[in-house]
Amino acid sequence: MNRNKLKRMVNYLYIIPVFVMLCLFVLKPFLFAVEKSFFRYNGAFVNEFIGIDNYKRMFTDTLFWTSMKNMLFFALAMVIQFAFPIIAAELCFNLRTKLRQDFFRTSLIIPMVIPSVIIILVWKFLYYPGVGVISSLMSSLGVSQDKIPLFLGDTSWVKPAIAMIGFPWIAGIEFLLTFAALQGLDQSMFEASLIDGCPKWKRILYIDLPCIAPQLKVLFVLRFMGLVQNYENVLILTQGGPQNSSLVPGLYIYNVSFVPNGNSESLYGYACAMAVILFVICFAVTALVMREKKEETR
Amino acid sequence: MRKNKRESSDVISIIILSLFLVCTLLPLFIMVFTSFKDQNEILMDFWGLPERLNLDNYITAWKDIGGYAYNSFKTTLLAVSGIVVVSVFAGYAFSKLPIKGKKPLFLVVMGFRMVPTGLLIIPMFMNVLSIGLDNNHWGVILTNIATGSTMAVMLTKSFFDQLPDSLFEAAKIDGAGELKTLTNILIPLSKPIIGTVIVFNFFTYFNQFMWPYIVLSDKALKTIPIGLAALAGENGVDFGLQSAGYSIVAIPLIILFLATSKIYVNGITSGAVKG
């Protein structure tokens, strides 16, 4: 009896490491951020409870709203981008030999395995005014020098220019996992549709996509979360400029906590409050997308 | 007739996919192409072929970023080893061992995947600061083990789910203890999934930018992606030199990927079907 109990306790040893790591390095900072969002805190000696003042501050902070609007732009762009890996996965899945499938499945994701910094910096070079690839291409096509936009240096061009990076946006986990989802479907459905003389595009629209919808929703949520938390592209390319026209919330949080803006006060607590609001947005989007999923399966 | 029709639809798919492929790889070709040119060639005649196979850029770039290689390999390999150990044990236990409340516990681990850690980067930095691991490779490594283990546990658990329970029960009936089951059955059987976890996380953490950028402040400790960003920052319009720096890093990684692509692609696609 005692020995059995001991044995059962031993089983927990297998899963303890993962929980210890997650608690120490993810949960603890998460709770810390939630706590400090209610404090005036500069990371050191200024540490004073101020209730929800940090949250109130967001409503009147025009920079915060600018960054949210910019994020909305990138989120809308993401919806368009999201279609490409799915289209590519469908096309690739429908290829008739395994060799062809493997070729495209491997080569299309090559940018995934090199540092994203490289992709970002190469695109910076493509966009570079005057000597960059795109502007020299445009001028050799006869576009006059003063009509070529500055791309990353132009308030109206900077967001589309950043969203274009990585075109056609296939190299990512979405492509692989959509392909996997298609592979996981009951293959006899495809044969049945073939015998019934159903055209391929109809099959894709009415069989494939509805069947993999649950997986697509998960991928959509993950991609949206990736969008909210990723700001290294903006940090490297424009630091949010020109005139904050590419500032995103993640970068703004980074800025106010590391770079005290002008005055000596680091707004660390305020940064935490903004992070908490973005968590809430992420969870809300997740809940929204997942709830629809339940209704559909009913 | 029908066969021809199907073949023709394949041709259309191949054309579209090839267009995608060209767009995907074009920036990388431009990068390699530019890396052989000196400043004048780039400014005067960007589209012309390089005059000769000029390796000057590579020599200069290597001097600049070669020193970061050790840091990158150290932080990546240690993080990957940690992830493998943590996730193989946890995945096995979640799949095969009788543990009270293991379903909710597994969901808790999966729940951590939903935490947008990118926004937590400053609190996470304060966290490693508070235990004295700022500006220290271990600050990078330990946090990466934690954040990387969630996806890895998902992969290992669904891998072990596909193995029959009887395999492990038989070993126990034969009198093999926990440890023996582990070394003689679990580890050999999980080789494919260990391979996937290694390869996938190697690329993820070797290429990571933000987290080591924030934790490591000494130049002597920084990793390759940070070195590349610095190279670009310090050499304004010397695109030849910058491209050489990117190529030195990208080309070996691409070769490594092509060599391991089966493990990478198959592992991710088979393990994640249910996720």
Coordinates of C-alpha atoms in Angstrom, one line a residue:
Chain A
M1 CA 0.0 0.0 0.0
N2 CA 2.6 2.4 1.1
R3 CA 4.8 1.3 -1.8
N4 CA 2.0 2.0 -4.3
K5 CA 1.6 5.4 -2.9
L6 CA 5.2 6.1 -3.3
K7 CA 5.1 4.8 -6.8
R8 CA 2.3 7.2 -7.7
M9 CA 4.3 10.1 -6.2
V10 CA 7.3 9.1 -8.3
N11 CA 5.2 9.6 -11.4
Y12 CA 4.8 13.2 -10.6
L13 CA 8.6 13.6 -10.9
Y14 CA 8.2 13.4 -14.6
I15 CA 6.0 16.4 -14.9
I16 CA 7.4 18.5 -12.2
P17 CA 10.3 20.0 -14.2
V18 CA 8.1 21.5 -16.9
F19 CA 5.8 23.1 -14.2
V20 CA 8.8 24.4 -12.2
M21 CA 10.2 26.0 -15.4
L22 CA 6.9 27.5 -16.5
C23 CA 6.2 28.9 -13.0
L24 CA 9.6 30.4 -12.5
F25 CA 10.1 31.9 -15.9
V26 CA 6.6 32.6 -17.3
L27 CA 4.0 32.6 -14.6
K28 CA 6.1 34.6 -12.1
P29 CA 6.8 37.5 -14.6
F30 CA 3.2 37.4 -15.7
L31 CA 1.8 37.8 -12.2
F32 CA 4.5 40.4 -11.5
A33 CA 3.3 42.4 -14.6
V34 CA -0.3 42.2 -13.4
E35 CA 0.7 43.4 -9.9
K36 CA 2.9 46.2 -11.1
S37 CA 0.2 47.5 -13.4
F38 CA -1.4 49.0 -10.3
F39 CA 1.8 50.7 -9.2
R40 CA 3.8 53.7 -10.0
Y41 CA 7.0 51.8 -10.4
N42 CA 10.3 52.6 -12.1
G43 CA 12.0 49.3 -11.6
A44 CA 13.7 50.4 -8.5
F45 CA 12.9 52.7 -5.6
V46 CA 9.7 54.4 -6.9
N47 CA 7.1 51.8 -6.0
E48 CA 3.8 53.2 -4.9
F49 CA 0.3 51.7 -5.2
I50 CA -1.9 53.9 -7.4
G51 CA -5.0 51.8 -8.1
I52 CA -6.2 52.0 -11.6
D53 CA -4.4 55.2 -12.6
N54 CA -2.2 53.5 -15.1
Y55 CA -5.3 52.1 -16.8
K56 CA -7.0 55.5 -16.8
R57 CA -3.9 57.0 -18.3
M58 CA -4.2 54.9 -21.4
F59 CA -7.5 56.5 -22.4
T60 CA -5.9 59.9 -22.7
D61 CA -2.6 58.8 -24.1
T62 CA -2.7 59.6 -27.8
L63 CA 0.5 57.6 -28.5
F64 CA -1.2 54.5 -27.2
W65 CA -4.2 55.0 -29.4
T66 CA -1.9 55.7 -32.4
S67 CA -0.2 52.4 -31.7
M68 CA -3.5 50.5 -31.4
K69 CA -4.7 52.0 -34.8
N70 CA -1.4 50.9 -36.4
M71 CA -1.9 47.4 -34.9
L72 CA -5.4 47.3 -36.4
F73 CA -3.9 48.0 -39.8
F74 CA -1.4 45.2 -39.4
A75 CA -4.2 42.9 -38.2
L76 CA -6.3 43.6 -41.3
A77 CA -3.2 43.0 -43.4
M78 CA -2.8 39.7 -41.5
V79 CA -6.2 38.5 -42.6
I80 CA -5.1 38.8 -46.2
Q81 CA -1.7 37.3 -45.5
F82 CA -3.3 34.4 -43.8
A83 CA -4.9 33.2 -47.0
F84 CA -1.6 32.6 -48.8
P85 CA -0.2 29.7 -46.7
I86 CA -3.7 28.0 -46.9
I87 CA -3.9 28.4 -50.7
A88 CA -0.3 27.1 -51.0
A89 CA -1.0 24.2 -48.7
E90 CA -4.1 23.2 -50.8
L91 CA -2.2 23.5 -54.1
C92 CA 0.7 21.5 -52.7
F93 CA -1.6 18.9 -51.1
N94 CA -3.4 18.3 -54.5
L95 CA -0.1 17.7 -56.3
R96 CA -0.2 14.1 -57.7
T97 CA 3.2 12.8 -56.7
K98 CA 4.9 12.8 -53.3
L99 CA 8.1 14.0 -54.8
R100 CA 6.4 17.2 -56.0
Q101 CA 4.7 17.7 -52.7
D102 CA 7.9 17.3 -50.8
F103 CA 9.8 19.7 -53.1
F104 CA 7.4 22.6 -52.5
R105 CA 6.7 21.7 -48.9
T106 CA 10.4 22.0 -48.1
S107 CA 11.5 24.8 -50.4
L108 CA 8.6 27.2 -49.6
I109 CA 9.5 27.3 -45.9
I110 CA 13.3 28.0 -46.2
P111 CA 13.0 31.6 -44.8
M112 CA 11.6 30.0 -41.6
V113 CA 15.0 28.6 -40.7
I114 CA 17.2 31.7 -41.0
P115 CA 17.1 34.5 -38.5
S116 CA 14.1 36.8 -39.1
V117 CA 16.5 39.6 -38.6
I118 CA 18.1 38.7 -41.9
I119 CA 14.7 38.8 -43.8
I120 CA 13.9 42.1 -42.2
L121 CA 17.3 43.7 -43.0
V122 CA 17.3 42.4 -46.6
W123 CA 13.9 44.0 -47.1
K124 CA 15.2 47.2 -45.6
F125 CA 17.8 47.1 -48.3
L126 CA 15.2 46.4 -51.0
Y127 CA 13.3 49.5 -49.8
Y128 CA 16.3 51.7 -49.3
P129 CA 15.7 55.1 -51.0
G130 CA 17.9 55.8 -54.1
V131 CA 20.2 52.8 -54.1
G132 CA 17.7 50.2 -52.9
V133 CA 16.5 47.4 -55.3
I134 CA 12.9 48.6 -55.6
S135 CA 13.7 52.3 -56.2
S136 CA 16.5 51.5 -58.7
L137 CA 14.1 49.2 -60.5
M138 CA 11.5 51.9 -60.6
S139 CA 13.9 54.5 -61.9
S140 CA 15.2 52.1 -64.6
L141 CA 11.5 51.7 -65.6
G142 CA 11.3 55.4 -66.2
V143 CA 9.7 56.6 -63.0
S144 CA 11.2 60.0 -62.1
Q145 CA 13.3 60.1 -59.0
D146 CA 11.0 62.4 -57.1
K147 CA 7.9 60.2 -57.7
I148 CA 9.5 57.2 -56.0
P149 CA 8.1 56.9 -52.5
L150 CA 10.5 56.7 -49.5
F151 CA 8.7 53.6 -48.4
L152 CA 10.0 53.2 -44.8
G153 CA 10.5 57.0 -44.5
D154 CA 7.0 58.0 -45.6
T155 CA 4.2 58.2 -43.1
S156 CA 1.6 56.8 -45.6
W157 CA 3.8 54.1 -47.1
V158 CA 5.5 52.8 -44.0
K159 CA 2.8 50.4 -42.8
P160 CA 2.0 48.8 -46.2
A161 CA 5.8 48.5 -46.8
I162 CA 6.3 46.7 -43.5
A163 CA 3.2 44.5 -44.1
M164 CA 4.7 43.5 -47.5
I165 CA 7.8 42.0 -45.9
G166 CA 8.0 38.3 -46.3
F167 CA 5.6 38.2 -49.3
P168 CA 4.0 35.8 -50.1
W169 CA 4.1 35.0 -46.4
I170 CA 4.0 31.2 -46.8
A171 CA 7.1 30.4 -44.9
G172 CA 5.6 29.7 -41.5
I173 CA 4.0 27.1 -39.3
E174 CA 0.6 27.8 -40.8
F175 CA 1.6 26.3 -44.2
L176 CA 2.9 23.1 -42.6
L177 CA 0.0 22.7 -40.2
T178 CA -2.6 23.3 -42.8
F179 CA -1.0 20.7 -45.0
A180 CA -1.0 18.3 -42.0
A181 CA -4.6 19.0 -41.3
L182 CA -5.5 18.1 -45.0
Q183 CA -3.4 15.0 -44.7
G184 CA -5.4 14.0 -41.5
L185 CA -8.7 14.1 -43.4
D186 CA -10.4 10.9 -44.4
Q187 CA -9.0 10.3 -47.9
S188 CA -12.0 8.3 -49.0
M189 CA -14.0 11.6 -49.1
F190 CA -11.7 12.8 -51.9
E191 CA -12.3 9.6 -53.8
A192 CA -16.1 9.8 -53.4
S193 CA -16.1 13.4 -54.6
L194 CA -14.0 12.3 -57.6
I195 CA -16.5 9.6 -58.5
D196 CA -19.4 12.0 -58.1
G197 CA -17.7 14.2 -60.7
C198 CA -17.2 17.0 -58.2
P199 CA -14.8 19.6 -59.6
K200 CA -11.7 20.1 -57.6
W201 CA -12.4 23.8 -56.7
K202 CA -15.8 22.8 -55.4
R203 CA -14.3 20.0 -53.3
I204 CA -11.8 22.5 -51.8
L205 CA -14.5 25.0 -51.0
Y206 CA -17.2 22.7 -49.7
I207 CA -15.3 19.7 -48.3
D208 CA -11.6 20.6 -47.5
L209 CA -12.0 24.0 -45.9
P210 CA -15.0 23.3 -43.7
C211 CA -13.3 20.1 -42.5
I212 CA -10.1 21.8 -41.5
A213 CA -11.9 24.9 -40.1
P214 CA -11.2 24.0 -36.5
Q215 CA -7.4 23.8 -37.1
L216 CA -7.5 27.0 -39.2
K217 CA -9.1 28.8 -36.3
V218 CA -6.4 27.7 -33.9
L219 CA -3.8 28.9 -36.5
F220 CA -5.6 32.2 -36.9
V221 CA -5.6 32.8 -33.1
L222 CA -1.9 31.9 -32.9
R223 CA -1.0 34.2 -35.8
F224 CA -3.0 37.0 -34.2
M225 CA -1.1 36.5 -31.0
G226 CA 2.1 36.5 -32.9
L227 CA 1.2 39.8 -34.5
V228 CA 0.3 41.4 -31.1
Q229 CA 3.6 40.4 -29.5
N230 CA 6.0 40.8 -32.4
Y231 CA 7.6 44.1 -32.8
E232 CA 11.2 43.3 -33.7
N233 CA 10.5 44.3 -37.4
V234 CA 9.3 47.8 -36.4
L235 CA 12.1 48.1 -33.9
I236 CA 14.8 47.2 -36.4
L237 CA 13.3 49.1 -39.4
T238 CA 11.8 52.3 -38.2
Q239 CA 11.7 52.4 -34.4
G240 CA 8.1 53.2 -34.8
G241 CA 8.7 56.2 -37.1
P242 CA 8.3 58.3 -39.1
Q243 CA 6.3 60.4 -36.7
N244 CA 5.0 57.3 -34.9
S245 CA 3.2 56.1 -38.0
S246 CA 4.5 52.6 -37.6
L247 CA 4.5 52.5 -33.8
V248 CA 2.8 49.3 -32.5
P249 CA 1.8 48.6 -28.9
G250 CA 4.5 46.1 -28.2
L251 CA 7.2 48.6 -29.2
Y252 CA 5.5 51.4 -27.2
I253 CA 5.5 49.1 -24.1
Y254 CA 9.2 48.4 -24.7
N255 CA 9.9 52.2 -25.2
V256 CA 8.2 53.5 -22.1
S257 CA 9.8 50.8 -19.8
F258 CA 13.3 51.0 -21.1
V259 CA 13.6 54.6 -22.5
P260 CA 12.2 57.1 -20.0
N261 CA 10.6 59.6 -22.4
G262 CA 12.3 62.9 -21.7
N263 CA 11.8 63.0 -18.0
S264 CA 13.6 60.9 -15.5
E265 CA 10.6 58.7 -14.6
S266 CA 10.6 55.2 -16.1
L267 CA 6.9 54.3 -16.7
Y268 CA 7.4 50.7 -15.9
G269 CA 4.1 50.2 -14.1
Y270 CA 2.3 51.9 -17.0
A271 CA 4.0 49.5 -19.5
C272 CA 2.7 46.6 -17.4
A273 CA -0.8 48.0 -17.5
M274 CA -0.7 48.3 -21.3
A275 CA 0.6 44.7 -21.5
V276 CA -2.3 43.5 -19.4
I277 CA -4.8 45.2 -21.7
L278 CA -3.2 43.5 -24.7
F279 CA -3.4 40.1 -22.9
V280 CA -7.1 40.8 -22.4
I281 CA -7.5 41.6 -26.1
C282 CA -5.6 38.3 -27.0
F283 CA -7.8 36.3 -24.7
A284 CA -10.9 38.0 -26.0
V285 CA -10.0 37.2 -29.6
T286 CA -9.2 33.6 -28.7
A287 CA -12.5 33.2 -26.8
L288 CA -14.4 34.7 -29.7
V289 CA -12.9 32.5 -32.4
M290 CA -13.1 29.4 -30.3
R291 CA -16.7 30.0 -29.2
E292 CA -17.9 30.1 -32.8
K293 CA -16.2 26.7 -33.3
K294 CA -18.4 25.2 -30.7
E295 CA -21.6 26.5 -32.3
E296 CA -20.7 25.1 -35.6
T297 CA -20.1 21.6 -34.4
R298 CA -23.5 21.4 -32.8
Chain B
M1 CA -8.6 11.7 -71.1
R2 CA -9.3 12.0 -67.4
K3 CA -5.7 11.4 -66.6
N4 CA -4.7 14.2 -68.9
K5 CA -7.1 16.6 -67.2
R6 CA -5.7 15.8 -63.8
E7 CA -2.2 16.2 -65.1
S8 CA -3.1 19.6 -66.5
S9 CA -4.5 20.7 -63.1
D10 CA -1.2 19.7 -61.6
V11 CA 0.6 21.9 -64.1
I12 CA -1.4 24.9 -63.1
S13 CA -0.7 24.2 -59.4
I14 CA 3.0 23.8 -60.1
I15 CA 3.0 27.1 -62.0
I16 CA 1.4 29.0 -59.1
L17 CA 3.5 27.3 -56.5
S18 CA 6.6 28.1 -58.5
L19 CA 5.6 31.8 -58.6
F20 CA 5.2 31.7 -54.9
L21 CA 8.6 30.0 -54.5
V22 CA 10.3 32.6 -56.7
C23 CA 8.8 35.4 -54.6
T24 CA 9.8 33.6 -51.4
L25 CA 13.4 33.1 -52.4
L26 CA 14.1 36.2 -54.4
P27 CA 15.2 38.3 -51.5
L28 CA 17.7 35.6 -50.5
F29 CA 19.1 35.4 -54.1
I30 CA 19.5 39.2 -54.1
M31 CA 21.3 38.9 -50.8
V32 CA 23.8 36.3 -52.1
F33 CA 24.2 38.1 -55.3
T34 CA 25.0 41.4 -53.6
S35 CA 27.4 39.9 -51.2
F36 CA 30.0 39.5 -53.9
K37 CA 30.0 43.1 -55.0
D38 CA 31.9 46.1 -53.7
Q39 CA 30.3 49.4 -52.9
N40 CA 30.9 50.9 -56.3
E41 CA 29.4 48.0 -58.2
I42 CA 26.3 48.2 -56.1
L43 CA 25.8 51.9 -56.6
M44 CA 26.7 52.0 -60.3
D45 CA 25.2 48.9 -61.7
F46 CA 23.0 47.0 -59.2
W47 CA 21.6 44.5 -61.7
G48 CA 24.9 43.7 -63.4
L49 CA 26.7 40.4 -62.5
P50 CA 29.5 40.6 -60.0
E51 CA 32.7 41.3 -61.8
R52 CA 34.5 38.5 -60.1
L53 CA 33.9 36.2 -57.2
N54 CA 35.0 38.8 -54.7
L55 CA 35.4 37.4 -51.2
D56 CA 36.6 40.6 -49.5
N57 CA 33.1 41.2 -48.0
Y58 CA 33.1 37.8 -46.5
I59 CA 36.4 38.2 -44.9
T60 CA 35.4 41.5 -43.3
A61 CA 32.0 40.3 -42.3
W62 CA 33.4 37.1 -40.7
K63 CA 35.8 39.2 -38.6
D64 CA 32.8 41.1 -37.3
I65 CA 30.4 38.3 -36.6
G66 CA 32.6 35.2 -36.2
G67 CA 33.1 36.0 -32.5
Y68 CA 29.4 35.7 -31.8
A69 CA 29.2 32.1 -33.1
Y70 CA 30.3 30.5 -29.8
N71 CA 27.6 32.4 -27.8
S72 CA 24.9 31.4 -30.3
F73 CA 25.8 27.7 -30.2
K74 CA 26.2 27.6 -26.5
T75 CA 22.8 29.3 -25.7
T76 CA 21.0 27.3 -28.4
L77 CA 22.4 23.9 -27.7
L78 CA 21.9 24.2 -23.9
A79 CA 18.3 25.5 -24.3
V80 CA 17.5 22.7 -26.8
S81 CA 18.9 20.0 -24.5
G82 CA 16.9 21.3 -21.6
I83 CA 13.7 21.4 -23.8
V84 CA 14.3 17.8 -24.9
V85 CA 14.8 16.5 -21.3
V86 CA 11.8 18.4 -19.9
S87 CA 9.4 17.6 -22.7
V88 CA 10.3 13.9 -23.2
F89 CA 9.6 13.1 -19.5
A90 CA 6.5 15.3 -19.4
G91 CA 5.1 14.0 -22.7
Y92 CA 5.6 10.4 -21.6
A93 CA 4.0 11.0 -18.3
F94 CA 1.0 12.8 -19.7
S95 CA 0.5 10.1 -22.2
K96 CA 1.3 6.8 -20.4
L97 CA 1.6 7.2 -16.6
P98 CA -1.3 7.0 -14.2
I99 CA -1.3 10.5 -12.7
K100 CA -4.2 12.0 -10.8
G101 CA -5.6 15.0 -12.7
K102 CA -3.2 14.7 -15.6
K103 CA -5.7 15.9 -18.1
P104 CA -6.3 19.3 -16.4
L105 CA -2.5 19.5 -15.8
F106 CA -1.8 19.0 -19.4
L107 CA -4.3 21.7 -20.3
V108 CA -2.5 24.0 -17.9
V109 CA 0.7 23.4 -19.9
M110 CA -1.1 24.1 -23.1
G111 CA -2.6 27.2 -21.6
F112 CA 0.9 28.6 -21.2
R113 CA 1.2 28.5 -25.0
M114 CA -1.5 31.2 -25.0
V115 CA 0.5 33.6 -22.9
P116 CA 1.9 36.3 -25.3
T117 CA 5.4 36.1 -23.9
G118 CA 6.6 38.8 -26.4
L119 CA 4.7 41.4 -24.3
L120 CA 6.1 40.0 -21.1
I121 CA 9.7 40.6 -22.2
I122 CA 10.3 43.4 -19.7
P123 CA 8.8 41.6 -16.7
M124 CA 10.7 38.5 -17.8
F125 CA 13.9 40.5 -17.9
M126 CA 13.1 41.9 -14.4
N127 CA 12.7 38.3 -13.4
V128 CA 16.1 37.1 -14.5
L129 CA 17.5 40.4 -13.1
S130 CA 16.1 39.5 -9.7
I131 CA 17.9 36.1 -9.7
G132 CA 21.1 37.7 -10.9
L133 CA 21.1 36.1 -14.4
D134 CA 20.9 39.4 -16.4
N135 CA 23.7 39.8 -18.9
N136 CA 24.3 36.0 -18.5
H137 CA 23.8 33.2 -21.0
W138 CA 21.8 31.3 -18.4
G139 CA 19.2 34.0 -18.2
V140 CA 18.6 33.4 -21.9
I141 CA 18.8 29.6 -21.7
L142 CA 16.5 29.0 -18.7
T143 CA 13.7 31.2 -19.9
N144 CA 13.9 29.7 -23.4
I145 CA 13.6 26.2 -21.9
A146 CA 10.4 27.3 -20.2
T147 CA 8.8 29.0 -23.2
G148 CA 10.0 26.3 -25.6
S149 CA 8.8 23.3 -23.6
T150 CA 5.0 23.9 -24.1
M151 CA 5.1 23.2 -27.9
A152 CA 7.6 20.4 -27.3
V153 CA 5.4 18.7 -24.7
M154 CA 2.5 18.9 -27.1
L155 CA 4.6 17.2 -29.8
T156 CA 6.0 14.5 -27.5
K157 CA 2.6 13.7 -25.9
S158 CA 0.9 13.2 -29.2
F159 CA 3.8 11.1 -30.3
F160 CA 3.6 8.8 -27.3
D161 CA -0.2 8.6 -27.7
Q162 CA 0.4 6.8 -31.0
L163 CA 2.5 4.1 -29.3
P164 CA 0.6 1.2 -27.8
D165 CA 0.3 1.1 -24.0
S166 CA 1.0 -2.6 -24.0
L167 CA 4.7 -1.9 -24.9
F168 CA 5.3 -0.2 -21.6
E169 CA 3.1 -2.6 -19.6
A170 CA 4.9 -5.6 -20.9
A171 CA 8.2 -4.1 -19.8
K172 CA 6.8 -3.7 -16.3
I173 CA 5.4 -7.2 -16.1
D174 CA 8.8 -8.4 -17.1
G175 CA 10.1 -6.7 -14.0
A176 CA 11.8 -3.7 -15.6
G177 CA 11.8 -0.8 -13.1
E178 CA 10.9 2.7 -14.0
L179 CA 14.5 3.6 -14.8
K180 CA 15.0 0.6 -17.0
T181 CA 11.8 1.2 -18.9
L182 CA 13.1 4.7 -19.4
T183 CA 16.5 3.9 -20.8
N184 CA 15.7 0.7 -22.7
I185 CA 12.2 1.4 -24.1
L186 CA 11.3 5.1 -23.8
I187 CA 14.4 6.7 -25.1
P188 CA 15.0 4.4 -28.1
L189 CA 11.4 4.6 -29.1
S190 CA 11.2 8.3 -28.9
K191 CA 14.2 9.0 -31.2
P192 CA 12.1 10.4 -34.0
I193 CA 10.3 12.9 -31.8
I194 CA 13.5 13.8 -30.0
G195 CA 14.9 14.5 -33.5
T196 CA 12.0 16.8 -34.3
V197 CA 12.1 18.7 -31.0
I198 CA 15.9 19.2 -31.5
V199 CA 15.7 20.4 -35.0
F200 CA 12.7 22.6 -34.6
N201 CA 13.9 24.3 -31.5
F202 CA 17.5 24.6 -32.8
F203 CA 16.3 26.8 -35.6
T204 CA 13.9 28.7 -33.3
Y205 CA 16.5 29.6 -30.7
F206 CA 19.5 30.0 -32.9
N207 CA 17.5 32.7 -34.8
Q208 CA 16.0 34.4 -31.8
F209 CA 16.5 38.1 -31.6
M210 CA 14.5 40.0 -29.0
W211 CA 15.1 38.0 -25.9
P212 CA 18.9 37.7 -26.0
Y213 CA 19.0 41.3 -27.3
I214 CA 17.4 42.4 -24.0
V215 CA 19.2 40.1 -21.6
L216 CA 22.7 40.3 -22.9
S217 CA 24.4 43.7 -22.7
D218 CA 28.1 42.7 -23.0
K219 CA 29.3 42.6 -26.5
A220 CA 31.3 39.5 -25.7
L221 CA 28.1 37.6 -24.8
K222 CA 25.9 38.6 -27.7
T223 CA 24.6 36.1 -30.2
I224 CA 24.7 36.1 -34.0
P225 CA 21.3 37.7 -34.9
I226 CA 22.2 40.6 -32.6
G227 CA 25.6 40.8 -34.3
L228 CA 23.9 41.0 -37.7
A229 CA 21.7 43.8 -36.6
A230 CA 24.7 45.7 -35.3
L231 CA 26.6 45.0 -38.5
A232 CA 23.7 46.6 -40.4
G233 CA 23.5 49.5 -38.0
E234 CA 27.2 50.3 -38.2
N235 CA 27.7 50.0 -42.0
G236 CA 24.9 52.2 -43.3
V237 CA 24.8 51.7 -47.1
D238 CA 27.6 49.1 -47.4
F239 CA 25.2 46.5 -48.6
G240 CA 27.8 44.2 -50.0
L241 CA 29.4 43.8 -46.5
Q242 CA 26.0 43.4 -44.8
S243 CA 24.8 40.8 -47.4
A244 CA 28.0 38.9 -46.9
G245 CA 27.3 38.8 -43.2
Y246 CA 23.8 37.6 -43.7
S247 CA 24.9 35.0 -46.2
I248 CA 27.6 33.6 -43.9
V249 CA 24.8 32.9 -41.4
A250 CA 22.0 32.0 -43.7
I251 CA 23.7 29.6 -46.1
P252 CA 24.9 27.0 -43.5
L253 CA 21.5 27.2 -41.8
I254 CA 19.7 26.5 -45.1
I255 CA 22.0 23.6 -45.8
L256 CA 21.4 22.2 -42.4
F257 CA 17.7 22.6 -42.9
L258 CA 17.8 20.8 -46.3
A259 CA 19.7 17.9 -44.6
T260 CA 17.2 17.6 -41.8
S261 CA 14.1 18.7 -43.6
K262 CA 12.5 15.3 -43.3
I263 CA 12.8 15.3 -39.5
Y264 CA 11.6 18.9 -39.3
V265 CA 8.7 18.8 -41.7
N266 CA 7.4 15.3 -40.9
G267 CA 7.7 15.7 -37.2
I268 CA 5.8 19.0 -37.1
T269 CA 3.1 17.8 -39.5
S270 CA 2.6 14.4 -37.9
G271 CA 2.8 15.4 -34.3
A272 CA 0.5 18.3 -34.7
V273 CA -2.4 16.8 -36.6
K274 CA -4.5 16.6 -33.5
G275 CA -3.4 20.0 -32.1

